[in-house]
Coordinates of C-alpha atoms in Angstrom, one line a residue:
M800 CA -30.3 -50.0 -21.1
N801 CA -31.8 -48.0 -23.9
S802 CA -33.8 -50.4 -26.2
R803 CA -33.8 -47.9 -29.0
K804 CA -30.0 -48.4 -29.3
N805 CA -29.7 -52.0 -28.1
V806 CA -32.7 -53.8 -29.7
T807 CA -31.7 -57.4 -30.2
K808 CA -33.7 -58.1 -33.4
K809 CA -35.7 -60.9 -32.0
F810 CA -39.4 -61.5 -32.4
A811 CA -42.1 -63.8 -31.0
V812 CA -45.8 -64.5 -31.4
L813 CA -47.2 -61.5 -33.2
S814 CA -50.7 -62.1 -31.8
V815 CA -49.4 -60.5 -28.7
V816 CA -47.9 -57.6 -30.6
L817 CA -51.0 -57.0 -32.7
L818 CA -52.9 -56.6 -29.5
M819 CA -50.7 -53.5 -29.0
A820 CA -51.7 -52.1 -32.3
F821 CA -54.3 -50.7 -30.7
M822 CA -52.8 -48.6 -28.4
T823 CA -54.3 -45.8 -30.1
A824 CA -57.8 -45.4 -27.9
C825 CA -56.2 -43.2 -25.3
G826 CA -56.4 -39.7 -23.7
S827 CA -56.6 -37.7 -20.6
G828 CA -59.1 -38.2 -17.8
S829 CA -62.6 -36.8 -17.8
N830 CA -63.1 -33.2 -16.7
A831 CA -66.8 -33.8 -16.2
N832 CA -68.2 -34.6 -12.7
S833 CA -71.8 -34.5 -14.0
G834 CA -73.3 -34.2 -10.6
N835 CA -71.9 -37.5 -9.3
A836 CA -72.5 -37.1 -5.6
V837 CA -69.5 -38.0 -3.4
Q838 CA -69.7 -38.4 0.4
S839 CA -66.3 -39.2 1.9
N840 CA -65.6 -41.5 -1.0
S841 CA -68.9 -43.2 -0.3
G842 CA -67.6 -44.4 2.9
K843 CA -65.2 -46.7 1.1
D844 CA -61.7 -47.3 2.3
A845 CA -59.2 -50.1 1.7
S846 CA -59.5 -51.0 5.3
A847 CA -63.2 -51.6 4.9
S848 CA -62.5 -54.7 2.8
S849 CA -59.1 -55.7 4.2
G850 CA -58.4 -59.4 4.0
S851 CA -60.2 -59.8 0.7
K852 CA -58.3 -62.2 -1.6
S853 CA -60.6 -62.2 -4.7
F854 CA -62.3 -59.8 -7.1
K855 CA -63.9 -59.8 -10.6
L856 CA -62.3 -57.7 -13.3
W857 CA -64.5 -56.9 -16.3
L858 CA -62.5 -56.4 -19.6
G859 CA -63.8 -53.8 -22.0
W860 CA -62.9 -56.0 -25.0
T861 CA -63.5 -59.4 -26.4
A862 CA -61.1 -62.1 -25.2
T863 CA -61.0 -65.9 -24.6
I864 CA -61.1 -66.4 -20.9
N865 CA -59.8 -69.2 -18.8
N866 CA -59.8 -68.3 -15.1
D867 CA -57.6 -71.3 -14.3
S868 CA -54.8 -70.1 -16.5
M869 CA -51.3 -70.8 -15.3
V870 CA -50.5 -67.2 -14.6
Q871 CA -53.7 -66.6 -12.7
K872 CA -52.9 -69.7 -10.6
Y873 CA -49.5 -68.2 -9.8
W874 CA -51.3 -65.0 -8.7
R875 CA -53.5 -67.0 -6.4
E876 CA -50.9 -69.2 -4.9
H877 CA -47.8 -67.0 -4.8
E878 CA -47.6 -63.3 -5.7
P879 CA -49.7 -61.2 -5.2
N880 CA -51.8 -63.9 -3.4
L881 CA -55.0 -62.8 -5.1
D882 CA -57.7 -64.6 -7.2
V883 CA -58.4 -62.4 -10.2
Q884 CA -61.5 -63.6 -12.0
L885 CA -61.9 -62.1 -15.5
E886 CA -65.0 -61.5 -17.5
S887 CA -64.9 -60.6 -21.2
T888 CA -67.1 -58.2 -23.1
Q889 CA -69.1 -59.7 -26.0
G890 CA -69.9 -57.5 -29.0
D891 CA -69.6 -53.8 -29.0
A892 CA -67.9 -52.6 -25.8
K893 CA -69.8 -49.3 -25.4
T894 CA -73.1 -51.0 -26.0
A895 CA -72.2 -53.6 -23.3
L896 CA -71.1 -50.8 -21.0
N897 CA -74.4 -48.9 -21.3
L898 CA -76.4 -52.1 -20.7
K899 CA -74.3 -52.9 -17.6
L900 CA -74.6 -49.4 -16.2
N901 CA -78.3 -49.3 -16.8
T902 CA -78.8 -52.6 -14.9
G903 CA -76.9 -51.9 -11.7
G904 CA -73.3 -51.8 -12.9
F905 CA -70.4 -54.2 -12.6
D906 CA -69.5 -56.1 -9.5
D907 CA -65.9 -55.1 -8.6
A908 CA -63.7 -53.5 -11.2
A909 CA -63.6 -52.8 -15.0
I910 CA -60.7 -52.0 -17.3
F911 CA -61.5 -50.2 -20.6
P912 CA -59.4 -48.6 -23.3
R913 CA -59.2 -44.9 -22.4
D914 CA -62.1 -43.1 -24.1
T915 CA -63.9 -39.9 -23.2
V916 CA -67.3 -41.4 -23.9
V917 CA -66.6 -44.4 -21.6
D918 CA -65.3 -42.1 -18.9
N919 CA -68.3 -39.8 -19.1
S920 CA -70.6 -42.7 -18.9
M921 CA -68.9 -44.2 -15.9
V922 CA -68.9 -40.9 -14.0
R923 CA -72.5 -40.0 -14.9
S924 CA -73.7 -43.4 -13.7
T925 CA -72.8 -42.5 -10.1
L926 CA -71.9 -46.2 -9.7
I927 CA -68.1 -45.9 -9.4
L928 CA -65.7 -44.8 -6.6
P929 CA -63.5 -41.7 -6.6
L930 CA -60.0 -42.9 -6.1
E931 CA -57.8 -39.8 -5.6
Q932 CA -56.7 -40.8 -2.0
Y933 CA -55.0 -44.0 -3.1
F934 CA -52.4 -42.3 -5.2
N935 CA -50.9 -40.6 -2.2
M936 CA -50.3 -43.7 0.0
P937 CA -46.7 -44.7 -0.9
D938 CA -46.3 -46.9 2.2
K939 CA -49.3 -49.0 1.4
Y940 CA -49.5 -48.7 -2.4
P941 CA -46.1 -47.7 -3.7
G942 CA -47.0 -48.8 -7.2
L943 CA -50.0 -46.5 -7.4
A944 CA -47.9 -43.7 -5.9
S945 CA -45.2 -44.2 -8.6
I946 CA -47.6 -43.2 -11.4
P947 CA -46.1 -40.1 -13.0
K948 CA -47.7 -37.1 -11.3
Q949 CA -48.5 -35.4 -14.6
F950 CA -50.8 -38.2 -15.5
V951 CA -52.6 -38.3 -12.2
D952 CA -53.1 -34.5 -12.0
A953 CA -54.5 -34.4 -15.5
M954 CA -57.3 -36.8 -14.4
K955 CA -58.7 -34.6 -11.7
D956 CA -62.2 -33.2 -12.3
K957 CA -63.2 -29.7 -11.2
D958 CA -63.8 -31.0 -7.7
G959 CA -60.5 -32.7 -7.4
H960 CA -61.8 -36.3 -7.9
I961 CA -60.1 -39.0 -9.9
W962 CA -62.4 -41.7 -11.1
S963 CA -60.1 -44.4 -12.4
I964 CA -56.6 -45.9 -12.0
P965 CA -54.6 -45.1 -15.2
T966 CA -52.7 -48.0 -16.8
W967 CA -50.6 -48.7 -19.9
Y968 CA -48.6 -45.5 -19.7
D969 CA -44.9 -44.8 -20.2
Q970 CA -43.0 -45.0 -16.9
H971 CA -40.7 -42.3 -18.2
P972 CA -42.8 -39.8 -20.1
D973 CA -39.9 -37.4 -20.7
N974 CA -38.0 -40.2 -22.6
P975 CA -40.9 -42.2 -24.1
W976 CA -40.8 -45.4 -26.0
P977 CA -41.6 -44.7 -29.6
G978 CA -43.6 -47.8 -30.0
W979 CA -44.2 -49.9 -33.1
A980 CA -43.8 -48.1 -36.4
S981 CA -45.4 -49.9 -39.3
Q982 CA -46.7 -47.2 -41.8
A983 CA -44.5 -46.6 -44.8
W984 CA -43.9 -47.4 -48.5
F985 CA -42.8 -50.9 -49.3
V986 CA -41.2 -52.0 -52.5
R987 CA -40.6 -55.5 -54.0
T988 CA -36.8 -55.4 -54.5
D989 CA -36.9 -58.2 -57.0
V990 CA -39.3 -56.3 -59.2
L991 CA -37.2 -53.1 -58.7
Q992 CA -34.1 -54.9 -59.9
K993 CA -36.0 -56.5 -62.8
V994 CA -37.0 -53.0 -64.2
G995 CA -33.5 -51.8 -63.8
M996 CA -34.0 -49.4 -60.9
T997 CA -32.6 -49.1 -57.3
E998 CA -34.0 -47.9 -54.1
A999 CA -32.1 -44.6 -54.5
D1000 CA -34.2 -44.0 -57.6
L1001 CA -37.3 -43.9 -55.4
K1002 CA -36.3 -40.9 -53.3
T1003 CA -38.7 -38.7 -55.1
L1004 CA -42.4 -39.1 -56.1
D1005 CA -41.3 -38.8 -59.8
G1006 CA -39.0 -41.8 -59.2
V1007 CA -41.9 -43.7 -57.7
E1008 CA -44.1 -42.9 -60.7
K1009 CA -41.4 -44.1 -63.0
Y1010 CA -41.2 -47.4 -61.1
L1011 CA -45.0 -47.9 -61.1
K1012 CA -45.1 -47.4 -64.9
L1013 CA -42.4 -50.0 -65.4
A1014 CA -43.9 -52.4 -62.9
S1015 CA -47.2 -52.2 -64.7
E1016 CA -45.5 -53.9 -67.7
Q1017 CA -44.3 -56.9 -65.7
K1018 CA -46.0 -60.1 -64.9
D1019 CA -46.0 -62.2 -61.7
A1020 CA -44.8 -65.8 -61.5
N1021 CA -48.3 -67.0 -62.6
G1022 CA -48.3 -64.9 -65.7
N1023 CA -50.7 -62.3 -64.3
K1024 CA -50.1 -58.6 -65.0
M1025 CA -48.6 -57.0 -61.9
I1026 CA -50.5 -54.4 -59.8
P1027 CA -48.1 -51.5 -59.6
L1028 CA -49.4 -50.0 -56.3
S1029 CA -52.0 -51.0 -53.7
F1030 CA -53.1 -50.4 -50.2
L1031 CA -55.9 -51.4 -47.8
S1032 CA -58.5 -48.7 -47.6
D1033 CA -61.3 -50.0 -45.4
S1034 CA -62.6 -47.8 -42.5
A1035 CA -60.4 -49.6 -39.9
T1036 CA -57.1 -49.3 -41.7
Q1037 CA -57.1 -46.3 -44.1
D1038 CA -53.6 -47.2 -45.5
E1039 CA -53.8 -44.3 -47.9
N1040 CA -52.9 -42.1 -44.9
V1041 CA -49.3 -43.0 -45.8
I1042 CA -49.8 -41.2 -49.1
L1043 CA -51.4 -38.2 -47.3
S1044 CA -48.3 -38.1 -45.0
T1045 CA -46.0 -38.1 -48.0
F1046 CA -47.8 -34.9 -49.1
G1047 CA -47.2 -33.3 -45.6
V1048 CA -50.6 -34.0 -44.1
T1049 CA -50.6 -35.1 -40.4
T1050 CA -53.0 -38.1 -40.1
A1051 CA -52.7 -39.1 -36.5
S1052 CA -53.7 -37.8 -33.1
A1053 CA -53.1 -39.0 -29.5
S1054 CA -56.7 -40.0 -28.8
G1055 CA -57.9 -36.5 -29.9
V1056 CA -61.0 -36.2 -31.9
I1057 CA -59.2 -35.2 -35.1
P1058 CA -55.7 -35.0 -36.5
V1059 CA -54.3 -31.5 -36.2
E1060 CA -50.9 -30.0 -36.9
K1061 CA -49.7 -26.6 -35.6
K1062 CA -48.1 -24.7 -38.5
G1063 CA -46.7 -21.3 -37.5
G1064 CA -49.3 -19.9 -35.1
D1065 CA -52.3 -21.7 -36.7
Y1066 CA -53.9 -25.1 -36.1
V1067 CA -54.4 -26.9 -39.4
F1068 CA -57.1 -29.5 -39.3
F1069 CA -56.9 -32.7 -41.2
Y1070 CA -59.5 -31.9 -43.9
D1071 CA -58.4 -28.3 -44.2
D1072 CA -54.8 -28.9 -45.1
P1073 CA -54.4 -27.9 -48.8
Q1074 CA -52.2 -30.9 -49.3
Y1075 CA -55.1 -33.2 -48.5
K1076 CA -56.7 -32.3 -51.8
T1077 CA -53.3 -32.5 -53.6
A1078 CA -52.7 -36.0 -52.3
Y1079 CA -56.0 -37.3 -53.5
Q1080 CA -55.4 -35.6 -56.9
W1081 CA -52.2 -37.6 -57.2
M1082 CA -54.0 -40.8 -56.2
N1083 CA -56.8 -40.1 -58.7
K1084 CA -54.1 -39.5 -61.4
M1085 CA -52.4 -42.9 -60.6
Y1086 CA -55.8 -44.6 -60.5
N1087 CA -56.8 -43.3 -64.0
E1088 CA -53.4 -44.3 -65.4
G1089 CA -53.9 -47.9 -64.1
L1090 CA -51.0 -47.6 -61.6
I1091 CA -53.2 -48.1 -58.5
D1092 CA -55.1 -51.3 -58.0
H1093 CA -58.7 -50.7 -59.4
E1094 CA -60.0 -52.9 -56.6
V1095 CA -58.4 -50.7 -53.9
M1096 CA -61.6 -49.2 -52.7
T1097 CA -63.5 -52.5 -52.4
D1098 CA -60.8 -55.0 -51.3
K1099 CA -61.2 -56.6 -47.9
K1100 CA -58.3 -57.6 -45.8
E1101 CA -58.2 -61.3 -46.8
R1102 CA -58.3 -60.4 -50.5
Y1103 CA -55.5 -57.8 -50.0
K1104 CA -53.4 -60.3 -48.2
E1105 CA -53.8 -62.9 -50.9
K1106 CA -52.6 -60.5 -53.5
N1107 CA -49.5 -59.9 -51.4
K1108 CA -48.9 -63.6 -50.9
S1109 CA -49.2 -64.4 -54.6
G1110 CA -46.8 -61.7 -55.5
R1111 CA -49.3 -59.6 -57.6
I1112 CA -48.3 -56.2 -56.0
A1113 CA -45.1 -54.4 -56.9
M1114 CA -45.4 -51.6 -54.2
N1115 CA -47.5 -51.1 -51.1
A1116 CA -48.4 -48.0 -49.1
G1117 CA -49.7 -48.5 -45.6
G1118 CA -49.0 -50.6 -42.5
F1119 CA -47.0 -53.8 -42.8
F1120 CA -49.4 -55.6 -40.4
N1121 CA -52.1 -55.1 -42.9
M1122 CA -49.9 -56.6 -45.6
D1123 CA -49.7 -59.6 -43.3
Q1124 CA -46.2 -59.9 -41.7
S1125 CA -46.6 -63.6 -41.4
L1126 CA -46.0 -63.8 -45.2
W1127 CA -42.2 -63.1 -44.6
E1128 CA -41.9 -64.3 -41.0
V1129 CA -42.2 -68.0 -42.0
L1130 CA -39.5 -67.7 -44.6
D1131 CA -35.8 -68.6 -44.1
G1132 CA -34.7 -67.3 -47.5
P1133 CA -35.9 -65.9 -50.9
T1134 CA -38.4 -68.6 -51.6
E1135 CA -41.6 -66.5 -51.8
P1136 CA -42.3 -62.9 -53.1
A1137 CA -42.8 -61.6 -49.6
W1138 CA -39.1 -62.1 -48.9
Y1139 CA -38.2 -59.2 -51.2
Y1140 CA -40.3 -56.6 -49.4
D1141 CA -38.3 -53.6 -48.1
A1142 CA -39.4 -50.4 -46.4
I1143 CA -38.3 -47.2 -48.2
P1144 CA -38.2 -43.6 -47.0
F1145 CA -41.2 -41.4 -47.8
P1146 CA -40.6 -40.1 -51.4
K1147 CA -39.9 -36.4 -51.6
V1148 CA -42.8 -34.3 -53.0
D1149 CA -42.1 -30.8 -54.5
G1150 CA -43.1 -28.1 -52.1
V1151 CA -43.3 -30.4 -49.0
D1152 CA -40.7 -29.5 -46.4
H1153 CA -41.6 -32.4 -44.0
V1154 CA -43.7 -35.4 -44.2
G1155 CA -47.0 -35.4 -42.2
Y1156 CA -47.0 -37.3 -39.0
N1157 CA -48.8 -40.7 -39.1
Q1158 CA -48.0 -41.8 -35.6
I1159 CA -48.1 -39.8 -32.4
T1160 CA -46.2 -41.2 -29.5
N1161 CA -48.4 -40.7 -26.5
P1162 CA -46.8 -41.6 -23.2
A1163 CA -50.0 -41.0 -21.4
P1164 CA -52.3 -43.8 -20.0
Q1165 CA -54.2 -45.7 -22.6
Y1166 CA -56.4 -47.8 -20.3
D1167 CA -58.4 -47.0 -17.2
V1168 CA -59.5 -49.2 -14.3
Y1169 CA -62.8 -48.2 -12.7
I1170 CA -64.0 -49.6 -9.3
S1171 CA -67.6 -50.2 -8.4
K1172 CA -69.2 -48.5 -5.4
K1173 CA -70.8 -51.8 -4.5
T1174 CA -67.6 -53.8 -4.4
K1175 CA -66.7 -55.7 -1.2
N1176 CA -63.2 -56.4 -2.4
L1177 CA -61.7 -53.0 -2.6
D1178 CA -58.5 -54.0 -0.9
A1179 CA -57.9 -56.9 -3.3
I1180 CA -58.4 -54.6 -6.3
L1181 CA -56.0 -52.0 -5.0
K1182 CA -53.4 -54.6 -4.1
F1183 CA -53.5 -56.1 -7.5
M1184 CA -53.3 -52.8 -9.3
D1185 CA -50.4 -51.8 -7.0
Y1186 CA -48.6 -55.0 -8.0
A1187 CA -49.3 -54.5 -11.7
L1188 CA -48.1 -50.9 -11.7
Q1189 CA -44.7 -51.5 -10.0
P1190 CA -42.3 -49.1 -11.8
K1191 CA -40.0 -51.8 -13.2
A1192 CA -39.0 -52.0 -16.9
E1193 CA -40.0 -55.7 -17.1
Q1194 CA -43.3 -55.3 -15.2
Q1195 CA -45.5 -55.6 -18.4
Q1196 CA -43.7 -59.0 -18.9
V1197 CA -44.4 -60.0 -15.3
I1198 CA -48.1 -59.3 -15.6
N1199 CA -48.3 -60.9 -19.1
E1200 CA -46.2 -64.0 -18.5
G1201 CA -45.5 -64.3 -14.8
P1202 CA -42.2 -63.3 -13.0
A1203 CA -38.8 -64.4 -14.2
G1204 CA -37.8 -67.9 -13.2
V1205 CA -41.3 -69.4 -13.4
F1206 CA -42.5 -69.8 -17.0
W1207 CA -39.7 -67.7 -18.6
D1208 CA -36.2 -66.4 -17.6
W1209 CA -33.4 -64.2 -18.7
V1210 CA -30.9 -65.8 -21.2
D1211 CA -27.9 -64.3 -19.5
K1212 CA -28.8 -61.1 -17.6
P1213 CA -31.8 -59.0 -16.6
L1214 CA -33.3 -56.7 -19.2
G1215 CA -31.5 -58.7 -22.0
E1216 CA -32.8 -61.5 -24.0
W1217 CA -35.3 -63.9 -22.5
K1218 CA -36.8 -67.3 -23.3
Y1219 CA -39.5 -69.7 -22.0
I1220 CA -38.2 -72.3 -19.6
N1221 CA -41.4 -74.3 -19.0
K1222 CA -42.5 -76.5 -22.0
D1223 CA -45.9 -77.1 -20.4
Y1224 CA -46.4 -73.3 -20.7
E1225 CA -44.5 -72.6 -23.9
T1226 CA -46.2 -75.1 -26.1
P1227 CA -49.8 -74.0 -25.6
R1228 CA -48.7 -70.4 -25.3
N1229 CA -47.2 -70.4 -28.8
S1230 CA -49.7 -72.8 -30.3
G1231 CA -51.6 -70.2 -32.2
D1232 CA -54.8 -71.6 -30.7
G1233 CA -56.7 -69.0 -28.7
A1234 CA -58.1 -71.5 -26.2
K1235 CA -54.8 -73.1 -25.6
A1236 CA -53.0 -69.8 -25.1
A1237 CA -55.7 -68.7 -22.7
S1238 CA -54.9 -71.7 -20.5
T1239 CA -51.5 -70.2 -19.9
T1240 CA -52.1 -66.5 -19.5
P1241 CA -54.9 -63.9 -19.8
Q1242 CA -52.4 -61.6 -21.5
L1243 CA -53.4 -58.7 -19.2
W1244 CA -50.5 -56.4 -20.2
Q1245 CA -53.1 -53.6 -20.4
A1246 CA -53.2 -53.4 -16.6
S1247 CA -49.5 -52.6 -16.4
S1248 CA -47.1 -50.0 -17.8
Y1249 CA -44.1 -49.9 -20.1
S1250 CA -40.6 -48.4 -20.5
A1251 CA -38.2 -47.6 -23.3
E1252 CA -35.6 -49.3 -21.1
W1253 CA -36.8 -52.8 -22.2
Y1254 CA -39.4 -54.1 -24.5
P1255 CA -40.0 -57.9 -24.3
W1256 CA -41.0 -58.7 -27.8
W1257 CA -37.8 -57.2 -29.3
N1258 CA -35.7 -59.3 -26.9
Y1259 CA -37.2 -62.7 -27.3
Y1260 CA -34.6 -65.4 -27.8
M1261 CA -35.4 -67.9 -30.6
A1262 CA -32.3 -69.6 -31.8
N1263 CA -33.9 -71.6 -34.5
D1264 CA -36.4 -69.0 -35.7
P1265 CA -36.8 -68.4 -39.5
K1266 CA -34.7 -65.4 -40.7
G1267 CA -37.9 -63.8 -42.0
K1268 CA -39.0 -62.9 -38.4
H1269 CA -36.1 -60.5 -38.2
K1270 CA -37.5 -58.5 -41.0
T1271 CA -40.4 -57.2 -38.9
I1272 CA -38.1 -55.7 -36.3
D1273 CA -35.9 -54.4 -39.0
F1274 CA -38.9 -52.7 -40.6
T1275 CA -40.2 -51.1 -37.5
E1276 CA -36.7 -49.7 -36.5
K1277 CA -36.2 -48.4 -40.0
I1278 CA -39.6 -46.8 -40.3
G1279 CA -39.2 -45.2 -36.8
K1280 CA -36.4 -43.1 -38.2
M1281 CA -38.2 -41.8 -41.3
G1282 CA -39.6 -38.6 -39.7
A1283 CA -43.3 -39.5 -39.5
I1284 CA -43.5 -39.9 -35.7
R1285 CA -43.4 -37.3 -33.0
V1286 CA -44.3 -37.0 -29.3
S1287 CA -47.8 -35.9 -28.5
Q1288 CA -48.7 -32.2 -27.9
P1289 CA -51.8 -30.9 -26.0
Y1290 CA -53.6 -30.2 -29.3
D1291 CA -53.3 -33.9 -30.2
M1292 CA -55.4 -34.8 -27.2
V1293 CA -58.4 -32.6 -27.4
K1294 CA -61.4 -34.7 -26.4
A1295 CA -65.1 -34.6 -27.2
K1296 CA -67.1 -32.5 -24.9
S1297 CA -69.6 -34.5 -22.9
G1298 CA -72.9 -34.2 -24.7
G1299 CA -71.3 -31.9 -27.3
L1300 CA -71.1 -31.6 -31.0
W1301 CA -68.2 -34.0 -31.5
E1302 CA -70.0 -36.8 -29.7
K1303 CA -73.0 -36.1 -31.9
Y1304 CA -71.4 -35.6 -35.3
L1305 CA -68.1 -37.5 -35.3
P1306 CA -69.7 -40.7 -36.8
E1307 CA -71.1 -38.7 -39.6
L1308 CA -67.8 -37.0 -40.2
E1309 CA -66.2 -40.4 -40.6
A1310 CA -69.0 -41.5 -42.9
V1311 CA -68.4 -38.4 -45.1
R1312 CA -64.7 -39.1 -45.4
T1313 CA -65.3 -42.8 -46.3
E1314 CA -67.9 -41.9 -48.9
Y1315 CA -65.9 -39.2 -50.6
K1316 CA -62.4 -40.6 -50.6
A1317 CA -63.7 -43.3 -52.9
K1318 CA -65.3 -40.7 -55.2
L1319 CA -62.1 -38.6 -55.2
I1320 CA -59.8 -41.6 -56.0
M1321 CA -62.1 -43.0 -58.7
A1322 CA -63.2 -39.8 -60.4
K1323 CA -62.9 -40.3 -64.2
N1324 CA -61.3 -37.0 -65.0
D1325 CA -60.3 -33.6 -63.5
K1326 CA -63.8 -32.1 -63.9
E1327 CA -65.4 -35.0 -62.1
F1328 CA -62.7 -34.8 -59.4
E1329 CA -63.4 -31.1 -58.8
S1330 CA -67.1 -31.8 -58.6
A1331 CA -66.5 -34.6 -56.1
W1332 CA -64.2 -32.3 -54.1
N1333 CA -66.8 -29.5 -54.0
D1334 CA -69.5 -32.0 -52.9
F1335 CA -67.1 -33.3 -50.2
Q1336 CA -66.7 -29.7 -48.8
S1337 CA -70.4 -29.2 -48.9
A1338 CA -71.1 -32.5 -47.1
L1339 CA -68.5 -31.7 -44.4
E1340 CA -70.6 -28.6 -43.6
K1341 CA -74.1 -29.8 -44.1
R1342 CA -73.9 -33.3 -42.8
A1343 CA -71.0 -33.1 -40.3
H1344 CA -71.3 -29.5 -39.2
W1345 CA -67.5 -29.0 -39.8
S1346 CA -67.2 -25.3 -38.9
E1347 CA -69.2 -25.9 -35.7
L1348 CA -67.0 -28.8 -34.8
K1349 CA -63.8 -26.7 -35.2
T1350 CA -65.3 -24.0 -33.0
E1351 CA -66.0 -26.5 -30.3
W1352 CA -62.5 -28.0 -30.7
H1353 CA -60.9 -24.6 -30.0
E1354 CA -63.1 -24.2 -27.0
Q1355 CA -62.1 -27.6 -25.7
L1356 CA -58.4 -26.8 -26.2
D1357 CA -58.8 -23.6 -24.3
A1358 CA -60.6 -25.3 -21.5
Q1359 CA -58.0 -28.1 -21.4
S1360 CA -55.2 -25.6 -21.2
K1361 CA -56.6 -23.9 -18.1

């Protein structure tokens, strides 16, 4: 079954889906051994702790924990007959990690989003076990042995050691699942009709500008002047990347340190693409003509969502999750402004042959499980991970919700639609209350893997669901075909060198971008824009050491390719 052709247009609790929005902290394993002494895997072997039925798993993110959840009880009493006790991270995960490692380390196992800094810290601590032997034991650990070889081989350091168990990867990397696509242009079709235009008129940037000017003359239902175009531009969302993509700038990586696109024989870095400046010139022009929301650089998420809810905005650029998909998902018809949202293709810009990529599909692992040297429960950890990583299309659902026939089941056939079958599970699970949901499941999908063959939240059966929930699936399918997504390449995954310049200056590089994008958009005239642009280029060099960073990037790419 190919889900990309047979998606059933169903949707469920988006809190689960939103957790997957973050599938973007990922990358290949560390190449740094950093002197971590290894002696026969520190004497550890699964047989040394055989019979163990319990272990602690530290989560590298904040979560509501209930270790008596219904799914965990099933794990204890049935399959895989293990007691998995979870511990959540409070506050900044990397700060918590450094504190933990400096005070003796974690007890048994830890799972973190894949991150070079995390990996280097774990390896340098000398507190974790090398795990390479367990990927070659198909009789005992078939799930671990089923991990695509290319992922496992990429994790070996210079001495052949592998320091983590990779998770949340595509079971079929040669035919990867494209994932959720949410970044695009969105138009209010009711406003479009009111000004006498159609979606066909928005195929070019000139057509978009015409619409924005006409929309600026309209008023919302409360008599307020409409905002022609808006987006959420805080440091976490940066929705203006959709506009950069429209101008041909690639804005995404696959856990690499910087977005890069290969054009001809050259690697074009994000800030060096000539279209980067052109895109901001266009945004500045729209801003000065009153066609972009004048609060765009200061709006917070809640304020932005409220504008969308009240119908103030005629067109949005960015991700629909940031717009707040719940605005239309609760609707069963055209009773609110959000019902009229539609995703439109990226408007054509003169001189741009192809839109820039704003999403890179990376089939590689996005989480890592590390095992402590001091654990006395190695066998239990390995057995659970082997269970979680069974190469079945539905295994992410099994880990997240339990196996079919317990709390949920297939509507008619496997890998088709599914529904909850246990009301004592379904009611708190879908309550929207974090504590109640935690009493049902720890939602530990991060410990499993996924497949394009079947994605659970596109196949959820909800007979009486509002029609608006279908719009979210419609949007993501439509956006996925607009040409702004591609499969990752090696240059998308260039990592920071341990102790190198990227680790040192990346925060300042981001600070420079945040500071100057506001100055570029809000410059009062062309002269002020050029001055801000020149200051931006100077700040890249003086504050962020941009040329030095690019040199180190090329060195890392060369080393990665060997």
